[in-house]
Coordinates of C-alpha atoms in Angstrom, one line a residue:
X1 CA 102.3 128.8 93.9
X2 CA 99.7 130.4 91.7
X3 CA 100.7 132.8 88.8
X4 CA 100.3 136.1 87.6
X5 CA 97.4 134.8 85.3
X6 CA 95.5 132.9 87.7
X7 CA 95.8 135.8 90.1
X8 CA 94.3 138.2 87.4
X9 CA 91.6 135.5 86.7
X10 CA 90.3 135.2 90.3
X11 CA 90.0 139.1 90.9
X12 CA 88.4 139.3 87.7
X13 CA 85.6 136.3 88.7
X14 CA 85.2 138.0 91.8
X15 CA 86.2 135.0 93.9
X16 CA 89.5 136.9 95.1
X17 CA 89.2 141.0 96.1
X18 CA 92.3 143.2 95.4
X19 CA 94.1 143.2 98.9
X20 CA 94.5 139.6 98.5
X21 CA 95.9 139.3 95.3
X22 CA 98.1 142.1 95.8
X23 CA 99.9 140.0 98.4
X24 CA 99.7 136.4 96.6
X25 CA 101.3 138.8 93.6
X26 CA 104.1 140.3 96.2
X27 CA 104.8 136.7 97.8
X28 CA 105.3 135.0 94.0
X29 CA 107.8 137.7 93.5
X30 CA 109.5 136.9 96.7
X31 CA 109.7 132.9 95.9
X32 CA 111.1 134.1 92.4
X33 CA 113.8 136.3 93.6
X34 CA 114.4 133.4 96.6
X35 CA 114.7 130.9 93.8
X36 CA 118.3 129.1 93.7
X37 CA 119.1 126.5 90.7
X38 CA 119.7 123.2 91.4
X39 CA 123.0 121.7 92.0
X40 CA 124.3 118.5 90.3
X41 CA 125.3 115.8 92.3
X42 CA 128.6 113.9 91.7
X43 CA 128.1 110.3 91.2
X44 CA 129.4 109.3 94.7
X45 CA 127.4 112.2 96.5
X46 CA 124.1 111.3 94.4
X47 CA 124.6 107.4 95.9
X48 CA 125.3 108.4 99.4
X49 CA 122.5 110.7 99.6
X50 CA 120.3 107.6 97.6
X51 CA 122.0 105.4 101.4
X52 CA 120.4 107.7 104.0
X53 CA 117.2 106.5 106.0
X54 CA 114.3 107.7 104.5
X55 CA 113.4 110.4 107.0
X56 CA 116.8 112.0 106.1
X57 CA 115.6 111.9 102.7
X58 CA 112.3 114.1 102.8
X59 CA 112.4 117.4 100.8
X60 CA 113.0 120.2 103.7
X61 CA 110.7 123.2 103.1
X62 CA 111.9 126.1 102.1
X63 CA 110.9 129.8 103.7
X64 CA 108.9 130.5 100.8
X65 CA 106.9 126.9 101.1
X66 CA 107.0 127.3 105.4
X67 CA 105.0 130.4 105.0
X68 CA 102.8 129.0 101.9
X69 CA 102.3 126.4 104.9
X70 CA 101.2 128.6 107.2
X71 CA 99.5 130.8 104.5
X72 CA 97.2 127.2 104.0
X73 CA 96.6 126.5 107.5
X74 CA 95.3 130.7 108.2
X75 CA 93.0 130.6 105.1
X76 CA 91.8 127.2 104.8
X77 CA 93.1 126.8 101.3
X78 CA 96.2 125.0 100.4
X79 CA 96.7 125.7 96.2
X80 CA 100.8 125.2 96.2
X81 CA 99.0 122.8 93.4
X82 CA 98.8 124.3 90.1
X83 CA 95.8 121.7 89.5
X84 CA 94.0 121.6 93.2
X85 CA 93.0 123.9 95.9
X86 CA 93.0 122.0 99.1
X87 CA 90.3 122.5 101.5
X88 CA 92.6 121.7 104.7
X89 CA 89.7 123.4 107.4
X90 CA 87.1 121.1 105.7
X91 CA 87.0 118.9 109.1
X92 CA 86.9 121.9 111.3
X93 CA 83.3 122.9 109.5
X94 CA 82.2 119.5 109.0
X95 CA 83.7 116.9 111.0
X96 CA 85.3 115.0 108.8
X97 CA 88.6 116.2 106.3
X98 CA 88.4 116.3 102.6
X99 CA 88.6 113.2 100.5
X100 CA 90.2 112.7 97.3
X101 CA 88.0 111.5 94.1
X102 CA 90.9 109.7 92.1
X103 CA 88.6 109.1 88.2
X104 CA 90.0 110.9 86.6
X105 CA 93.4 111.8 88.2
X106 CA 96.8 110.5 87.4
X107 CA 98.6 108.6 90.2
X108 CA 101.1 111.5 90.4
X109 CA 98.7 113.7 91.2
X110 CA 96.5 112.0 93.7
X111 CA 99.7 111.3 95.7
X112 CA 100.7 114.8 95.5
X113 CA 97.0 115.8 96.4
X114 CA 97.4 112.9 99.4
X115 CA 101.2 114.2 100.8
X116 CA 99.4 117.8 100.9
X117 CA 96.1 116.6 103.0
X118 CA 98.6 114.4 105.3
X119 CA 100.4 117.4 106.3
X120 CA 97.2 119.4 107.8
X121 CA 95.3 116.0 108.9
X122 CA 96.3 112.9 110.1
X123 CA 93.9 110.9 107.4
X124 CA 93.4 110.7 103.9
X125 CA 91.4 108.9 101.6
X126 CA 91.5 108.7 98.0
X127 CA 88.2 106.6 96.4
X128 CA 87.7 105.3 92.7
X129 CA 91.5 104.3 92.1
X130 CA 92.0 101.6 89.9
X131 CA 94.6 98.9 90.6
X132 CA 97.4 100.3 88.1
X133 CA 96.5 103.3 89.7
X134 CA 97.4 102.2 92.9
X135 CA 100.5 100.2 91.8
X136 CA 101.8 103.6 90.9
X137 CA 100.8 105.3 94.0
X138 CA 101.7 102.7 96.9
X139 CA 105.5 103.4 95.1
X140 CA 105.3 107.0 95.9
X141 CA 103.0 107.1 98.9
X142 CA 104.4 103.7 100.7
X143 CA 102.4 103.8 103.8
X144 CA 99.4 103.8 102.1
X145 CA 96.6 101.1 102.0
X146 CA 94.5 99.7 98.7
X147 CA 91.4 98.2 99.6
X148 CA 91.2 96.3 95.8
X149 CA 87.5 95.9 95.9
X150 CA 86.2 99.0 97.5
X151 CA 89.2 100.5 94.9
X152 CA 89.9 103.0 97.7
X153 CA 93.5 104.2 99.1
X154 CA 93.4 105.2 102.7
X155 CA 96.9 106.7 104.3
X156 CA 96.6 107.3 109.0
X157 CA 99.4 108.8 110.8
X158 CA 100.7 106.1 113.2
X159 CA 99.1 108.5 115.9
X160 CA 96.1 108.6 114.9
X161 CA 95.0 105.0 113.7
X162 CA 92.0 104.9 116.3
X163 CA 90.0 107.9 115.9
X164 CA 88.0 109.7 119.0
X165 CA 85.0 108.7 117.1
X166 CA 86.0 105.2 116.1
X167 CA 86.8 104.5 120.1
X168 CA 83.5 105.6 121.4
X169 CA 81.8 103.7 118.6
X170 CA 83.5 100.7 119.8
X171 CA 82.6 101.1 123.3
X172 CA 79.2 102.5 123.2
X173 CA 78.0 99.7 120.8
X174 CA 77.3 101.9 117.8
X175 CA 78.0 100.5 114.6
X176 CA 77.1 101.1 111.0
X177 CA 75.6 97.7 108.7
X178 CA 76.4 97.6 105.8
X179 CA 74.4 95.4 104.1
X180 CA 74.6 94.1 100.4
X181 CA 71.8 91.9 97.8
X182 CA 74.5 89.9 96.0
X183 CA 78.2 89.7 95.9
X184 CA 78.3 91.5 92.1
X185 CA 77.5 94.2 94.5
X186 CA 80.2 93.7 96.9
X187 CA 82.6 96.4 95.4
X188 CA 79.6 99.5 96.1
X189 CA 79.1 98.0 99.6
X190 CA 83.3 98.0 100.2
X191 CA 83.8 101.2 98.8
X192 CA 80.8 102.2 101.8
X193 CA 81.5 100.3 104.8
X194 CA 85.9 101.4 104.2
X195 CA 84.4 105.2 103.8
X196 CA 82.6 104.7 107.4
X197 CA 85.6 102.8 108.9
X198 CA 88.2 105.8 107.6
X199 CA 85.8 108.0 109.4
X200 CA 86.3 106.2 112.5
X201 CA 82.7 104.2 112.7
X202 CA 82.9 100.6 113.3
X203 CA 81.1 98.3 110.3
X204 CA 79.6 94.9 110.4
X205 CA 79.3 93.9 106.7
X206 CA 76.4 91.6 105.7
X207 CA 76.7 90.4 102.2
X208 CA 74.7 88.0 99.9
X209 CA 71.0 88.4 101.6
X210 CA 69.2 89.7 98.3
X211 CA 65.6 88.4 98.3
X212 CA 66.1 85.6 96.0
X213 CA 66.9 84.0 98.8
X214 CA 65.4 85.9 101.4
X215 CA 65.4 83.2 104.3
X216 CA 69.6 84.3 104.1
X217 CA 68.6 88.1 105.3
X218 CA 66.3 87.0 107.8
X219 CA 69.0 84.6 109.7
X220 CA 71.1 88.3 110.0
X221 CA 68.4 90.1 110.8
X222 CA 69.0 90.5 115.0
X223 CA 72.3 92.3 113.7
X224 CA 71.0 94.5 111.5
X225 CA 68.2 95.5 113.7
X226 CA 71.1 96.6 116.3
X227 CA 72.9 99.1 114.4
X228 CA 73.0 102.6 114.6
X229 CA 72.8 103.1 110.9
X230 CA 72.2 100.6 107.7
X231 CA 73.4 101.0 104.2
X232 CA 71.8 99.0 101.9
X233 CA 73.4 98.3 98.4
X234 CA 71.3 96.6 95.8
X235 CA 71.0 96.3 92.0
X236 CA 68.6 94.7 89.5
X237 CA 65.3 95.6 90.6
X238 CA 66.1 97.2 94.1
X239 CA 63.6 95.3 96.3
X240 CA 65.9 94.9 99.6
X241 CA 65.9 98.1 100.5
X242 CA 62.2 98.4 101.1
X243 CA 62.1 94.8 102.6
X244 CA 64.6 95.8 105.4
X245 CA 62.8 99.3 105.7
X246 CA 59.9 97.4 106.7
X247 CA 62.2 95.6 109.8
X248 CA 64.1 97.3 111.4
X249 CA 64.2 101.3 113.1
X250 CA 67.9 102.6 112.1
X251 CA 67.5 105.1 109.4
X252 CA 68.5 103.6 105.7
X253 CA 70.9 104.6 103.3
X254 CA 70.3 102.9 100.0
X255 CA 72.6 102.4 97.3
X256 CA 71.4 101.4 93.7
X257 CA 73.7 99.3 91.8
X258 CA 74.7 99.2 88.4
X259 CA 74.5 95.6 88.3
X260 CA 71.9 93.7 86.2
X261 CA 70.7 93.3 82.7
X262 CA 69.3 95.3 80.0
X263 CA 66.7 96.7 81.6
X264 CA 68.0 97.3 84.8
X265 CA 69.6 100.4 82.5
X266 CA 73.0 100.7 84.9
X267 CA 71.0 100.8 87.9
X268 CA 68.4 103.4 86.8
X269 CA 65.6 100.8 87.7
X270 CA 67.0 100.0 91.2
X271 CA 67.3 103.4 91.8
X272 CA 63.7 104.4 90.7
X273 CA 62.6 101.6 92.8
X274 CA 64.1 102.6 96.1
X275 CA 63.4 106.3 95.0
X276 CA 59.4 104.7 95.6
X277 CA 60.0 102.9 98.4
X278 CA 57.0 102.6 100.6
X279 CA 59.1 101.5 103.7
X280 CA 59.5 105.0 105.5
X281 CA 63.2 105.6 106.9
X282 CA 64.9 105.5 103.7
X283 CA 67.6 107.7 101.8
X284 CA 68.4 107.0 98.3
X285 CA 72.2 108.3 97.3
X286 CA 73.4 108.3 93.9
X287 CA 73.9 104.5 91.7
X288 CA 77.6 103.4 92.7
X289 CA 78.0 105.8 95.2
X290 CA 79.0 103.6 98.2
X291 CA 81.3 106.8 99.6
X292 CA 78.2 108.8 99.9
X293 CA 76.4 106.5 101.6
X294 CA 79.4 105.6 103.9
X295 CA 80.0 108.9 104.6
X296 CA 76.3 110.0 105.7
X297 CA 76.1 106.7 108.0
X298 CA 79.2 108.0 110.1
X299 CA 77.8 110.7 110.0
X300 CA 74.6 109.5 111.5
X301 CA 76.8 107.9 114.2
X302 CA 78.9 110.5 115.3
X303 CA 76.0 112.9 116.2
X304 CA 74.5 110.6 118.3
X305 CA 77.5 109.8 119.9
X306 CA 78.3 113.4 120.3
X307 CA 74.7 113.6 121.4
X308 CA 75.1 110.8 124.4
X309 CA 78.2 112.6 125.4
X310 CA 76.3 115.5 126.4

């Protein structure tokens, strides 16, 4: 629930007009008067409440949070977070829901932020969460999966573990490649092909063709050539990008890498060097940023599946 002074902060920015915070001020009043102190267990009570099932065990919602709920699901905002405002309608404008960057974030939060998204979608993904991170998280959020080398955490509701778009990827043929110079690159590539996968496109991974040894690409090549969309991760000087943008038709989303020595400068000279690509078909996102290259390759893949449907 927001405060008094937060209220007072968004009228003042202009990102909230007056109606509005008159009633976000008149329902904090209402979950203050509605407010009951907690009641102490007796020793007994506490260990036969610690005995029931799980399900028995979830927090019930109160009236006040049932119509913060509702409140969430008619605005498209969810901020029952002092720290976050949930965009819960982000799928409805974009086609896929909002994903959680973890850097940065305590475990406690991102599995606050996480229990929030699951109750308005039936996915969630949290990326860049280290493993203590996630040794912390998996305790509070159970169900959830960590992929250790994409360092992503992805929760699915049991109904919902093949998505609409995953199934017609599967039967159509689509896919996404993901494709990868050297395995020091193998974490950027993960972190991609498990963003495209939680978006419900299938991935073929093809690791460890850099052009050191180029014959290695060339023996994949018939697969890559098939998909529907490739994602190309490279570090050091960059150069498989624009040796696959001369093969194959799929558009390209490439990757830089921070991998490499001194004057690869974190990836600064892989990413200059696909950023002059002469190979047409190419997309350069951000050094490290597998997600955003995951995430535009489903993308890629769901249009034209939406676009064969028609």
């Amino acid at each position: 629930m927001m405060n008094v002074d937060h209220i007072l902060k968004l009228v003042q920015s202009g990102d909230l007009d007056v109606a509005e915070a008159k009633r976000l001020l008149e329902e904090e009043q209402a979950s203050s008067r509605a407010y009951l102190p907690p009641v102490t267990r007796e020793p007994e009570t506490a260990q036969a409440a610690a005995s029931q099932p799980q399900e028995q065990r979830q927090p019930c919602r109160t009236a006040a949070s049932q119509d913060k709920f509702a409140a969430a699901a008619d605005t498209g905002v969810d901020d029952s977070l002092s720290y976050a405002q949930l965009d819960v309608r982000r799928s409805e404008r974009t086609g896929f829901p909002e994903v959680v960057f973890g850097e940065g974030k305590s475990a406690e939060q991102i599995a606050a932020i996480m229990q929030r998204l699951a109750g308005h979608t039936g996915r969630v993904l949290a990326t860049r969460v280290s493993e203590e991170k996630a040794a912390a998280l998996l305790e509070l959020l159970p169900d959830a999966v960590y992929h250790r080398e994409a360092r992503a955490v992805t929760w699915q509701n049991g109904d919902d573990l093949v998505s609409e778009a995953s199934a017609a990827g599967t039967t159509s043929g689509g896919f996404i490649a993901v494709v990868c110079a050297g395995t020091s690159d193998v974490p950027v590539a993960e972190e991609a092909a498990v963003t495209a996968e939680y978006l419900g496109s299938r991935v073929e991974r093809i690791y460890d063709v850099g052009v050191a040894g180029i014959h290695r690409l060339f023996r994949r090549l018939p697969l890559i050539r098939e998909a529907d969309a490739i994602v190309v991760a490279a570090g050091m000087e960059g150069a498989l990008v624009s040796v696959i943008g001369g093969l194959v038709s799929a558009p390209i989303i490439a990757v830089p890498t921070s991998i490499g020595y001194g004057a690869s400068f974190q990836g600064v000279a892989a990413l200059l060097a696909m950023l002059n690509a002469c190979a047409p078909g190419i997309s350069v996102v951000n050094i490290d940023n597998g997600f955003g290259a995951g995430y535009n390759a489903a993308l890629i893949v769901k249009n034209r599946i939406k676009r064969d449907e028609r």
